[in-house]
Amino acid sequence: MSLQGKTLFISGGSRGIGLAIAVRAARDGANVAVAAKTDQPHPKLSGTIHTAADAIREAGGQALPLLCDIREEEQVTAAIEKTVETFGGLDILVNNASAISLTGTMQTDMKRYDLMNQINARGTYLCGQKAIPHLRKAENPHILTLSPPLDMRSKWFAPHVAYSIAKYGMSLCTLAWAEEFARDGIAANALWPRTGIATAAIEMLGGDELAKRSRAPEIMADAAHVILCKDSRSFTGQFCIDDVVLHDSGVRDFSGYRRADVDESELMPDFFVPDDLPKVT
């Protein structure tokens, strides 16, 4: 199970889960293109495309930092082409970039609605459309999208319908692409966490209290690695949960993914997690 020599394009890879996936792939000796909007240090958020590139190289991979707003078609086209030109092809697309606002209908103005849907649903679609011609040429091509299992119960929509539409739009791309491009051997899968993940978004939503009840981004990175090493023709169309993927691959101890002073029972369940999801130990 190795991504050595593989080329990944990761949207929103300058920090958080995207960066963790990039670094995990780099430890195998992968080539990683990091496409994100942060070129200069952000006043509130750590990480830029350049610090991400440094982390990738330090981990043992080749890095390509790309200033790219995935809402802009020309920028995405140029970023994908630069990745292929630099590394000689493209094996994996990771749709990680996402925007969040957990607000109800009357509290979500159209500017924020548009932002979430342009980045999440449209951005995923756009990155996929531009990457697929190159993925068709790869030996074991994968598209992995960080989005939830599809579940049409109203409880996942009523509190924050605009965000839910945007995230489920990403999941619908996975559902469609798994069948549309099956004959090309391109796997399309989704990955979602059972618990909150300690990223900048979590800290902005609930501060340190919420962050400490979340798992580290590395659990998503390790689960992504397992998925991306699978045979693309036989493992596709799956909506995966991080610890289930790892449990199925032989992991039994998940304590390393949480803070030592927090018990497993204190972890915060994430949105969109199925009620009947079995526990893993």
PDB file of C-alpha atoms in Angstrom:
ATOM      1  CA  MET A   1       0.000   0.000   0.000  1.00  0.00           C
ATOM      2  CA  SER A   2       1.934   3.004  -1.249  1.00  0.00           C
ATOM      3  CA  LEU A   3       1.401   6.218  -3.173  1.00  0.00           C
ATOM      4  CA  GLN A   4       5.039   6.426  -4.190  1.00  0.00           C
ATOM      5  CA  GLY A   5       5.381   8.266  -7.483  1.00  0.00           C
ATOM      6  CA  LYS A   6       1.664   9.078  -7.645  1.00  0.00           C
ATOM      7  CA  THR A   7       0.536  12.640  -8.355  1.00  0.00           C
ATOM      8  CA  LEU A   8      -2.234  14.169  -6.255  1.00  0.00           C
ATOM      9  CA  PHE A   9      -4.137  17.416  -6.795  1.00  0.00           C
ATOM     10  CA  ILE A  10      -5.672  18.580  -3.507  1.00  0.00           C
ATOM     11  CA  SER A  11      -8.052  21.536  -3.339  1.00  0.00           C
ATOM     12  CA  GLY A  12      -7.904  23.566  -0.134  1.00  0.00           C
ATOM     13  CA  GLY A  13      -4.724  21.797   0.867  1.00  0.00           C
ATOM     14  CA  SER A  14      -2.937  24.596   2.708  1.00  0.00           C
ATOM     15  CA  ARG A  15      -4.178  23.556   6.162  1.00  0.00           C
ATOM     16  CA  GLY A  16      -6.358  21.117   8.100  1.00  0.00           C
ATOM     17  CA  ILE A  17      -7.516  17.845   6.575  1.00  0.00           C
ATOM     18  CA  GLY A  18      -6.239  18.684   3.104  1.00  0.00           C
ATOM     19  CA  LEU A  19      -2.743  19.331   4.411  1.00  0.00           C
ATOM     20  CA  ALA A  20      -2.816  16.160   6.521  1.00  0.00           C
ATOM     21  CA  ILE A  21      -3.732  14.094   3.430  1.00  0.00           C
ATOM     22  CA  ALA A  22      -0.942  15.803   1.488  1.00  0.00           C
ATOM     23  CA  VAL A  23       1.673  15.059   4.140  1.00  0.00           C
ATOM     24  CA  ARG A  24       0.560  11.431   4.479  1.00  0.00           C
ATOM     25  CA  ALA A  25       0.916  10.945   0.719  1.00  0.00           C
ATOM     26  CA  ALA A  26       4.285  12.705   0.788  1.00  0.00           C
ATOM     27  CA  ARG A  27       5.579  10.179   3.311  1.00  0.00           C
ATOM     28  CA  ASP A  28       5.204   7.592   0.532  1.00  0.00           C
ATOM     29  CA  GLY A  29       7.142   9.787  -1.874  1.00  0.00           C
ATOM     30  CA  ALA A  30       4.135  11.172  -3.755  1.00  0.00           C
ATOM     31  CA  ASN A  31       3.944  14.344  -5.842  1.00  0.00           C
ATOM     32  CA  VAL A  32       1.402  16.734  -4.375  1.00  0.00           C
ATOM     33  CA  ALA A  33      -0.112  19.833  -5.970  1.00  0.00           C
ATOM     34  CA  VAL A  34      -1.673  22.050  -3.315  1.00  0.00           C
ATOM     35  CA  ALA A  35      -4.332  24.337  -4.758  1.00  0.00           C
ATOM     36  CA  ALA A  36      -5.621  26.999  -2.377  1.00  0.00           C
ATOM     37  CA  LYS A  37      -6.344  30.709  -2.083  1.00  0.00           C
ATOM     38  CA  THR A  38      -3.890  31.494   0.715  1.00  0.00           C
ATOM     39  CA  ASP A  39      -0.660  32.806  -0.762  1.00  0.00           C
ATOM     40  CA  GLN A  40       0.230  35.178   2.080  1.00  0.00           C
ATOM     41  CA  PRO A  41      -0.238  34.522   5.834  1.00  0.00           C
ATOM     42  CA  HIS A  42      -3.836  34.943   6.996  1.00  0.00           C
ATOM     43  CA  PRO A  43      -4.420  37.072  10.121  1.00  0.00           C
ATOM     44  CA  LYS A  44      -6.582  34.385  11.760  1.00  0.00           C
ATOM     45  CA  LEU A  45      -5.714  31.119  10.005  1.00  0.00           C
ATOM     46  CA  SER A  46      -2.358  29.378   9.931  1.00  0.00           C
ATOM     47  CA  GLY A  47      -0.846  27.997   6.749  1.00  0.00           C
ATOM     48  CA  THR A  48      -0.309  29.047   3.144  1.00  0.00           C
ATOM     49  CA  ILE A  49       0.317  27.103  -0.049  1.00  0.00           C
ATOM     50  CA  HIS A  50       4.017  27.709   0.569  1.00  0.00           C
ATOM     51  CA  THR A  51       4.129  26.403   4.145  1.00  0.00           C
ATOM     52  CA  ALA A  52       2.118  23.396   2.944  1.00  0.00           C
ATOM     53  CA  ALA A  53       4.674  22.796   0.203  1.00  0.00           C
ATOM     54  CA  ASP A  54       7.471  22.957   2.784  1.00  0.00           C
ATOM     55  CA  ALA A  55       5.685  20.345   4.928  1.00  0.00           C
ATOM     56  CA  ILE A  56       5.228  18.069   1.909  1.00  0.00           C
ATOM     57  CA  ARG A  57       8.893  18.271   0.982  1.00  0.00           C
ATOM     58  CA  GLU A  58       9.958  17.703   4.580  1.00  0.00           C
ATOM     59  CA  ALA A  59       7.812  14.556   4.657  1.00  0.00           C
ATOM     60  CA  GLY A  60       9.585  13.198   1.582  1.00  0.00           C
ATOM     61  CA  GLY A  61       7.352  14.216  -1.309  1.00  0.00           C
ATOM     62  CA  GLN A  62       7.533  16.619  -4.235  1.00  0.00           C
ATOM     63  CA  ALA A  63       5.374  19.727  -3.896  1.00  0.00           C
ATOM     64  CA  LEU A  64       3.727  22.186  -6.253  1.00  0.00           C
ATOM     65  CA  PRO A  65       2.054  25.177  -4.533  1.00  0.00           C
ATOM     66  CA  LEU A  66      -0.720  26.615  -6.698  1.00  0.00           C
ATOM     67  CA  LEU A  67      -2.577  29.829  -6.008  1.00  0.00           C
ATOM     68  CA  CYS A  68      -6.070  28.848  -7.123  1.00  0.00           C
ATOM     69  CA  ASP A  69      -9.643  29.866  -6.379  1.00  0.00           C
ATOM     70  CA  ILE A  70     -11.739  26.838  -7.381  1.00  0.00           C
ATOM     71  CA  ARG A  71     -14.690  29.124  -8.139  1.00  0.00           C
ATOM     72  CA  GLU A  72     -12.778  30.357 -11.194  1.00  0.00           C
ATOM     73  CA  GLU A  73     -12.762  27.995 -14.179  1.00  0.00           C
ATOM     74  CA  GLU A  74      -9.675  29.514 -15.789  1.00  0.00           C
ATOM     75  CA  GLN A  75      -7.675  29.153 -12.585  1.00  0.00           C
ATOM     76  CA  VAL A  76      -8.684  25.518 -12.097  1.00  0.00           C
ATOM     77  CA  THR A  77      -7.849  24.691 -15.718  1.00  0.00           C
ATOM     78  CA  ALA A  78      -4.443  26.324 -15.394  1.00  0.00           C
ATOM     79  CA  ALA A  79      -3.723  24.624 -12.054  1.00  0.00           C
ATOM     80  CA  ILE A  80      -4.562  21.149 -13.359  1.00  0.00           C
ATOM     81  CA  GLU A  81      -2.488  21.720 -16.517  1.00  0.00           C
ATOM     82  CA  LYS A  82       0.464  22.980 -14.454  1.00  0.00           C
ATOM     83  CA  THR A  83       0.257  19.861 -12.274  1.00  0.00           C
ATOM     84  CA  VAL A  84       0.313  17.563 -15.307  1.00  0.00           C
ATOM     85  CA  GLU A  85       3.109  19.557 -16.933  1.00  0.00           C
ATOM     86  CA  THR A  86       5.219  19.466 -13.759  1.00  0.00           C
ATOM     87  CA  PHE A  87       4.769  15.818 -12.784  1.00  0.00           C
ATOM     88  CA  GLY A  88       3.904  14.181 -16.095  1.00  0.00           C
ATOM     89  CA  GLY A  89       0.333  13.201 -15.296  1.00  0.00           C
ATOM     90  CA  LEU A  90      -2.373  13.048 -12.644  1.00  0.00           C
ATOM     91  CA  ASP A  91      -3.402  10.022 -10.585  1.00  0.00           C
ATOM     92  CA  ILE A  92      -5.582  11.374  -7.792  1.00  0.00           C
ATOM     93  CA  LEU A  93      -7.975  14.272  -7.244  1.00  0.00           C
ATOM     94  CA  VAL A  94      -8.892  15.117  -3.657  1.00  0.00           C
ATOM     95  CA  ASN A  95     -11.858  17.484  -3.376  1.00  0.00           C
ATOM     96  CA  ASN A  96     -11.238  18.952   0.053  1.00  0.00           C
ATOM     97  CA  ALA A  97     -11.970  22.686  -0.291  1.00  0.00           C
ATOM     98  CA  SER A  98     -15.166  23.645   1.474  1.00  0.00           C
ATOM     99  CA  ALA A  99     -16.983  26.578   3.096  1.00  0.00           C
ATOM    100  CA  ILE A 100     -19.310  26.324   6.070  1.00  0.00           C
ATOM    101  CA  SER A 101     -22.009  28.420   7.734  1.00  0.00           C
ATOM    102  CA  LEU A 102     -24.329  26.607  10.133  1.00  0.00           C
ATOM    103  CA  THR A 103     -27.152  29.092   9.804  1.00  0.00           C
ATOM    104  CA  GLY A 104     -30.849  28.745   9.086  1.00  0.00           C
ATOM    105  CA  THR A 105     -32.759  30.028   6.093  1.00  0.00           C
ATOM    106  CA  MET A 106     -33.490  33.495   7.449  1.00  0.00           C
ATOM    107  CA  GLN A 107     -29.953  33.927   8.785  1.00  0.00           C
ATOM    108  CA  THR A 108     -28.136  32.940   5.572  1.00  0.00           C
ATOM    109  CA  ASP A 109     -27.885  35.771   3.091  1.00  0.00           C
ATOM    110  CA  MET A 110     -27.448  34.987  -0.585  1.00  0.00           C
ATOM    111  CA  LYS A 111     -23.798  36.037  -0.595  1.00  0.00           C
ATOM    112  CA  ARG A 112     -22.991  33.308   1.927  1.00  0.00           C
ATOM    113  CA  TYR A 113     -25.307  30.820   0.193  1.00  0.00           C
ATOM    114  CA  ASP A 114     -23.506  31.455  -3.087  1.00  0.00           C
ATOM    115  CA  LEU A 115     -20.080  31.170  -1.457  1.00  0.00           C
ATOM    116  CA  MET A 116     -20.826  27.724   0.004  1.00  0.00           C
ATOM    117  CA  ASN A 117     -22.397  26.364  -3.143  1.00  0.00           C
ATOM    118  CA  GLN A 118     -19.758  27.826  -5.458  1.00  0.00           C
ATOM    119  CA  ILE A 119     -16.883  26.357  -3.436  1.00  0.00           C
ATOM    120  CA  ASN A 120     -18.429  23.084  -2.266  1.00  0.00           C
ATOM    121  CA  ALA A 121     -20.758  21.771  -4.970  1.00  0.00           C
ATOM    122  CA  ARG A 122     -19.637  23.782  -8.009  1.00  0.00           C
ATOM    123  CA  GLY A 123     -15.944  23.707  -7.098  1.00  0.00           C
ATOM    124  CA  THR A 124     -15.990  19.934  -6.707  1.00  0.00           C
ATOM    125  CA  TYR A 125     -17.768  19.552 -10.045  1.00  0.00           C
ATOM    126  CA  LEU A 126     -15.333  21.920 -11.766  1.00  0.00           C
ATOM    127  CA  CYS A 127     -12.199  20.238 -10.382  1.00  0.00           C
ATOM    128  CA  GLY A 128     -13.571  16.862 -11.412  1.00  0.00           C
ATOM    129  CA  GLN A 129     -14.432  18.014 -14.917  1.00  0.00           C
ATOM    130  CA  LYS A 130     -10.932  19.389 -15.495  1.00  0.00           C
ATOM    131  CA  ALA A 131      -9.117  16.446 -13.872  1.00  0.00           C
ATOM    132  CA  ILE A 132     -10.993  13.530 -15.447  1.00  0.00           C
ATOM    133  CA  PRO A 133      -9.375  13.726 -18.934  1.00  0.00           C
ATOM    134  CA  HIS A 134      -5.994  13.281 -17.241  1.00  0.00           C
ATOM    135  CA  LEU A 135      -7.204  10.671 -14.732  1.00  0.00           C
ATOM    136  CA  ARG A 136      -8.364   8.532 -17.673  1.00  0.00           C
ATOM    137  CA  LYS A 137      -4.694   8.074 -18.576  1.00  0.00           C
ATOM    138  CA  ALA A 138      -3.620   6.984 -15.078  1.00  0.00           C
ATOM    139  CA  GLU A 139      -3.012   3.402 -13.981  1.00  0.00           C
ATOM    140  CA  ASN A 140      -5.100   3.501 -10.781  1.00  0.00           C
ATOM    141  CA  PRO A 141      -7.036   6.796 -10.839  1.00  0.00           C
ATOM    142  CA  HIS A 142      -9.053   8.009  -7.864  1.00  0.00           C
ATOM    143  CA  ILE A 143     -11.345  10.902  -7.025  1.00  0.00           C
ATOM    144  CA  LEU A 144     -11.841  11.301  -3.277  1.00  0.00           C
ATOM    145  CA  THR A 145     -14.322  13.899  -2.059  1.00  0.00           C
ATOM    146  CA  LEU A 146     -14.614  15.025   1.547  1.00  0.00           C
ATOM    147  CA  SER A 147     -18.386  14.872   1.807  1.00  0.00           C
ATOM    148  CA  PRO A 148     -21.043  12.971   3.776  1.00  0.00           C
ATOM    149  CA  PRO A 149     -23.164   9.904   3.063  1.00  0.00           C
ATOM    150  CA  LEU A 150     -26.382  10.848   1.279  1.00  0.00           C
ATOM    151  CA  ASP A 151     -29.294  10.868   3.730  1.00  0.00           C
ATOM    152  CA  MET A 152     -32.501  12.702   2.901  1.00  0.00           C
ATOM    153  CA  ARG A 153     -33.877  12.999   6.442  1.00  0.00           C
ATOM    154  CA  SER A 154     -35.035  16.519   7.281  1.00  0.00           C
ATOM    155  CA  LYS A 155     -32.928  16.710  10.458  1.00  0.00           C
ATOM    156  CA  TRP A 156     -29.815  17.140   8.304  1.00  0.00           C
ATOM    157  CA  PHE A 157     -31.365  20.051   6.386  1.00  0.00           C
ATOM    158  CA  ALA A 158     -33.630  22.046   8.712  1.00  0.00           C
ATOM    159  CA  PRO A 159     -30.908  23.637  10.907  1.00  0.00           C
ATOM    160  CA  HIS A 160     -28.590  24.698   8.045  1.00  0.00           C
ATOM    161  CA  VAL A 161     -30.174  23.970   4.691  1.00  0.00           C
ATOM    162  CA  ALA A 162     -27.755  26.078   2.606  1.00  0.00           C
ATOM    163  CA  TYR A 163     -24.703  24.252   3.986  1.00  0.00           C
ATOM    164  CA  SER A 164     -26.395  20.865   3.620  1.00  0.00           C
ATOM    165  CA  ILE A 165     -27.268  21.539  -0.013  1.00  0.00           C
ATOM    166  CA  ALA A 166     -23.651  22.516  -0.685  1.00  0.00           C
ATOM    167  CA  LYS A 167     -22.151  19.441   1.018  1.00  0.00           C
ATOM    168  CA  TYR A 168     -24.654  16.996  -0.466  1.00  0.00           C
ATOM    169  CA  GLY A 169     -23.905  18.520  -3.857  1.00  0.00           C
ATOM    170  CA  MET A 170     -20.366  17.219  -3.411  1.00  0.00           C
ATOM    171  CA  SER A 171     -21.730  13.788  -2.499  1.00  0.00           C
ATOM    172  CA  LEU A 172     -23.961  13.740  -5.560  1.00  0.00           C
ATOM    173  CA  CYS A 173     -20.872  14.214  -7.721  1.00  0.00           C
ATOM    174  CA  THR A 174     -19.404  11.092  -6.125  1.00  0.00           C
ATOM    175  CA  LEU A 175     -22.598   9.118  -6.722  1.00  0.00           C
ATOM    176  CA  ALA A 176     -22.703  10.155 -10.380  1.00  0.00           C
ATOM    177  CA  TRP A 177     -19.026   9.845 -11.244  1.00  0.00           C
ATOM    178  CA  ALA A 178     -18.687   6.349  -9.816  1.00  0.00           C
ATOM    179  CA  GLU A 179     -21.060   5.107 -12.506  1.00  0.00           C
ATOM    180  CA  GLU A 180     -20.368   7.629 -15.260  1.00  0.00           C
ATOM    181  CA  PHE A 181     -16.643   6.871 -15.330  1.00  0.00           C
ATOM    182  CA  ALA A 182     -16.637   3.228 -14.240  1.00  0.00           C
ATOM    183  CA  ARG A 183     -15.616   2.083 -17.729  1.00  0.00           C
ATOM    184  CA  ASP A 184     -12.610   4.403 -17.510  1.00  0.00           C
ATOM    185  CA  GLY A 185     -11.544   2.707 -14.281  1.00  0.00           C
ATOM    186  CA  ILE A 186     -11.786   5.960 -12.316  1.00  0.00           C
ATOM    187  CA  ALA A 187     -12.827   5.402  -8.700  1.00  0.00           C
ATOM    188  CA  ALA A 188     -15.079   8.037  -7.141  1.00  0.00           C
ATOM    189  CA  ASN A 189     -15.522   7.768  -3.387  1.00  0.00           C
ATOM    190  CA  ALA A 190     -16.433  10.044  -0.492  1.00  0.00           C
ATOM    191  CA  LEU A 191     -14.888  10.209   2.965  1.00  0.00           C
ATOM    192  CA  TRP A 192     -16.457  11.696   6.089  1.00  0.00           C
ATOM    193  CA  PRO A 193     -15.464  11.728   9.778  1.00  0.00           C
ATOM    194  CA  ARG A 194     -17.445  10.070  12.560  1.00  0.00           C
ATOM    195  CA  THR A 195     -16.451  12.879  14.944  1.00  0.00           C
ATOM    196  CA  GLY A 196     -15.505  16.500  14.666  1.00  0.00           C
ATOM    197  CA  ILE A 197     -12.002  17.088  13.322  1.00  0.00           C
ATOM    198  CA  ALA A 198      -9.775  19.627  15.058  1.00  0.00           C
ATOM    199  CA  THR A 199      -9.304  22.150  12.261  1.00  0.00           C
ATOM    200  CA  ALA A 200      -9.478  25.934  12.069  1.00  0.00           C
ATOM    201  CA  ALA A 201     -13.149  25.655  11.064  1.00  0.00           C
ATOM    202  CA  ILE A 202     -13.978  23.733  14.251  1.00  0.00           C
ATOM    203  CA  GLU A 203     -12.133  26.279  16.384  1.00  0.00           C
ATOM    204  CA  MET A 204     -14.053  29.134  14.756  1.00  0.00           C
ATOM    205  CA  LEU A 205     -17.359  27.336  15.349  1.00  0.00           C
ATOM    206  CA  GLY A 206     -16.799  26.314  18.959  1.00  0.00           C
ATOM    207  CA  GLY A 207     -13.401  27.379  20.204  1.00  0.00           C
ATOM    208  CA  ASP A 208     -11.006  25.161  22.144  1.00  0.00           C
ATOM    209  CA  GLU A 209     -13.828  23.312  23.922  1.00  0.00           C
ATOM    210  CA  LEU A 210     -15.113  21.934  20.625  1.00  0.00           C
ATOM    211  CA  ALA A 211     -11.624  21.343  19.273  1.00  0.00           C
ATOM    212  CA  LYS A 212     -10.582  19.220  22.236  1.00  0.00           C
ATOM    213  CA  ARG A 213     -13.635  16.982  21.730  1.00  0.00           C
ATOM    214  CA  SER A 214     -12.558  16.374  18.142  1.00  0.00           C
ATOM    215  CA  ARG A 215     -10.103  13.958  16.596  1.00  0.00           C
ATOM    216  CA  ALA A 216      -6.911  15.029  14.843  1.00  0.00           C
ATOM    217  CA  PRO A 217      -6.907  15.530  11.042  1.00  0.00           C
ATOM    218  CA  GLU A 218      -4.483  12.604  10.758  1.00  0.00           C
ATOM    219  CA  ILE A 219      -7.353  10.113  11.143  1.00  0.00           C
ATOM    220  CA  MET A 220      -8.847  11.425   7.904  1.00  0.00           C
ATOM    221  CA  ALA A 221      -5.436  11.393   6.247  1.00  0.00           C
ATOM    222  CA  ASP A 222      -4.789   7.776   7.220  1.00  0.00           C
ATOM    223  CA  ALA A 223      -8.262   6.730   6.056  1.00  0.00           C
ATOM    224  CA  ALA A 224      -7.780   8.587   2.772  1.00  0.00           C
ATOM    225  CA  HIS A 225      -4.474   6.799   2.265  1.00  0.00           C
ATOM    226  CA  VAL A 226      -6.169   3.410   2.660  1.00  0.00           C
ATOM    227  CA  ILE A 227      -8.839   4.332   0.095  1.00  0.00           C
ATOM    228  CA  LEU A 228      -6.405   5.815  -2.434  1.00  0.00           C
ATOM    229  CA  CYS A 229      -4.260   2.678  -2.364  1.00  0.00           C
ATOM    230  CA  LYS A 230      -7.214   0.438  -3.297  1.00  0.00           C
ATOM    231  CA  ASP A 231      -7.876  -0.871  -6.787  1.00  0.00           C
ATOM    232  CA  SER A 232      -9.865   1.845  -8.530  1.00  0.00           C
ATOM    233  CA  ARG A 233     -11.914  -0.588 -10.594  1.00  0.00           C
ATOM    234  CA  SER A 234     -13.166  -2.602  -7.637  1.00  0.00           C
ATOM    235  CA  PHE A 235     -13.574   0.060  -4.931  1.00  0.00           C
ATOM    236  CA  THR A 236     -15.778   2.895  -6.111  1.00  0.00           C
ATOM    237  CA  GLY A 237     -19.086   4.567  -5.299  1.00  0.00           C
ATOM    238  CA  GLN A 238     -18.510   4.204  -1.566  1.00  0.00           C
ATOM    239  CA  PHE A 239     -19.438   6.689   1.155  1.00  0.00           C
ATOM    240  CA  CYS A 240     -16.810   5.953   3.757  1.00  0.00           C
ATOM    241  CA  ILE A 241     -16.461   6.888   7.430  1.00  0.00           C
ATOM    242  CA  ASP A 242     -12.908   7.460   8.628  1.00  0.00           C
ATOM    243  CA  ASP A 243     -12.619   5.044  11.576  1.00  0.00           C
ATOM    244  CA  VAL A 244     -14.615   2.331   9.795  1.00  0.00           C
ATOM    245  CA  VAL A 245     -12.136   2.427   6.907  1.00  0.00           C
ATOM    246  CA  LEU A 246      -9.239   2.134   9.324  1.00  0.00           C
ATOM    247  CA  HIS A 247     -10.925  -0.601  11.373  1.00  0.00           C
ATOM    248  CA  ASP A 248     -11.515  -2.619   8.211  1.00  0.00           C
ATOM    249  CA  SER A 249      -7.824  -2.231   7.400  1.00  0.00           C
ATOM    250  CA  GLY A 250      -6.774  -3.622  10.784  1.00  0.00           C
ATOM    251  CA  VAL A 251      -6.567  -0.600  13.109  1.00  0.00           C
ATOM    252  CA  ARG A 252      -7.925  -1.262  16.612  1.00  0.00           C
ATOM    253  CA  ASP A 253      -6.477   1.567  18.701  1.00  0.00           C
ATOM    254  CA  PHE A 254      -7.816   5.041  17.905  1.00  0.00           C
ATOM    255  CA  SER A 255      -6.545   6.782  21.040  1.00  0.00           C
ATOM    256  CA  GLY A 256      -3.673   8.403  19.146  1.00  0.00           C
ATOM    257  CA  TYR A 257      -6.143  10.503  17.163  1.00  0.00           C
ATOM    258  CA  ARG A 258      -7.595  12.308  20.207  1.00  0.00           C
ATOM    259  CA  ARG A 259      -6.261  14.342  23.091  1.00  0.00           C
ATOM    260  CA  ALA A 260      -5.040  12.270  26.035  1.00  0.00           C
ATOM    261  CA  ASP A 261      -7.303  14.107  28.497  1.00  0.00           C
ATOM    262  CA  VAL A 262     -10.471  13.324  26.494  1.00  0.00           C
ATOM    263  CA  ASP A 263     -12.283   9.991  26.664  1.00  0.00           C
ATOM    264  CA  GLU A 264     -13.642   8.363  23.512  1.00  0.00           C
ATOM    265  CA  SER A 265     -17.195   8.841  24.823  1.00  0.00           C
ATOM    266  CA  GLU A 266     -16.646  12.603  25.058  1.00  0.00           C
ATOM    267  CA  LEU A 267     -15.904  13.037  21.360  1.00  0.00           C
ATOM    268  CA  MET A 268     -18.415  15.151  19.427  1.00  0.00           C
ATOM    269  CA  PRO A 269     -20.293  13.343  16.633  1.00  0.00           C
ATOM    270  CA  ASP A 270     -20.060  15.102  13.288  1.00  0.00           C
ATOM    271  CA  PHE A 271     -23.006  16.211  11.173  1.00  0.00           C
ATOM    272  CA  PHE A 272     -24.578  13.756   8.721  1.00  0.00           C
ATOM    273  CA  VAL A 273     -23.273  10.624  10.497  1.00  0.00           C
ATOM    274  CA  PRO A 274     -25.786   7.755  10.163  1.00  0.00           C
ATOM    275  CA  ASP A 275     -27.567   6.802  13.391  1.00  0.00           C
ATOM    276  CA  ASP A 276     -26.982   3.120  12.776  1.00  0.00           C
ATOM    277  CA  LEU A 277     -23.238   3.422  12.172  1.00  0.00           C
ATOM    278  CA  PRO A 278     -21.592   0.609  14.152  1.00  0.00           C
ATOM    279  CA  LYS A 279     -19.034   1.478  16.809  1.00  0.00           C
ATOM    280  CA  VAL A 280     -15.449   0.435  16.191  1.00  0.00           C
ATOM    281  CA  THR A 281     -13.046  -0.642  18.915  1.00  0.00           C
TER     282      THR A 281
END
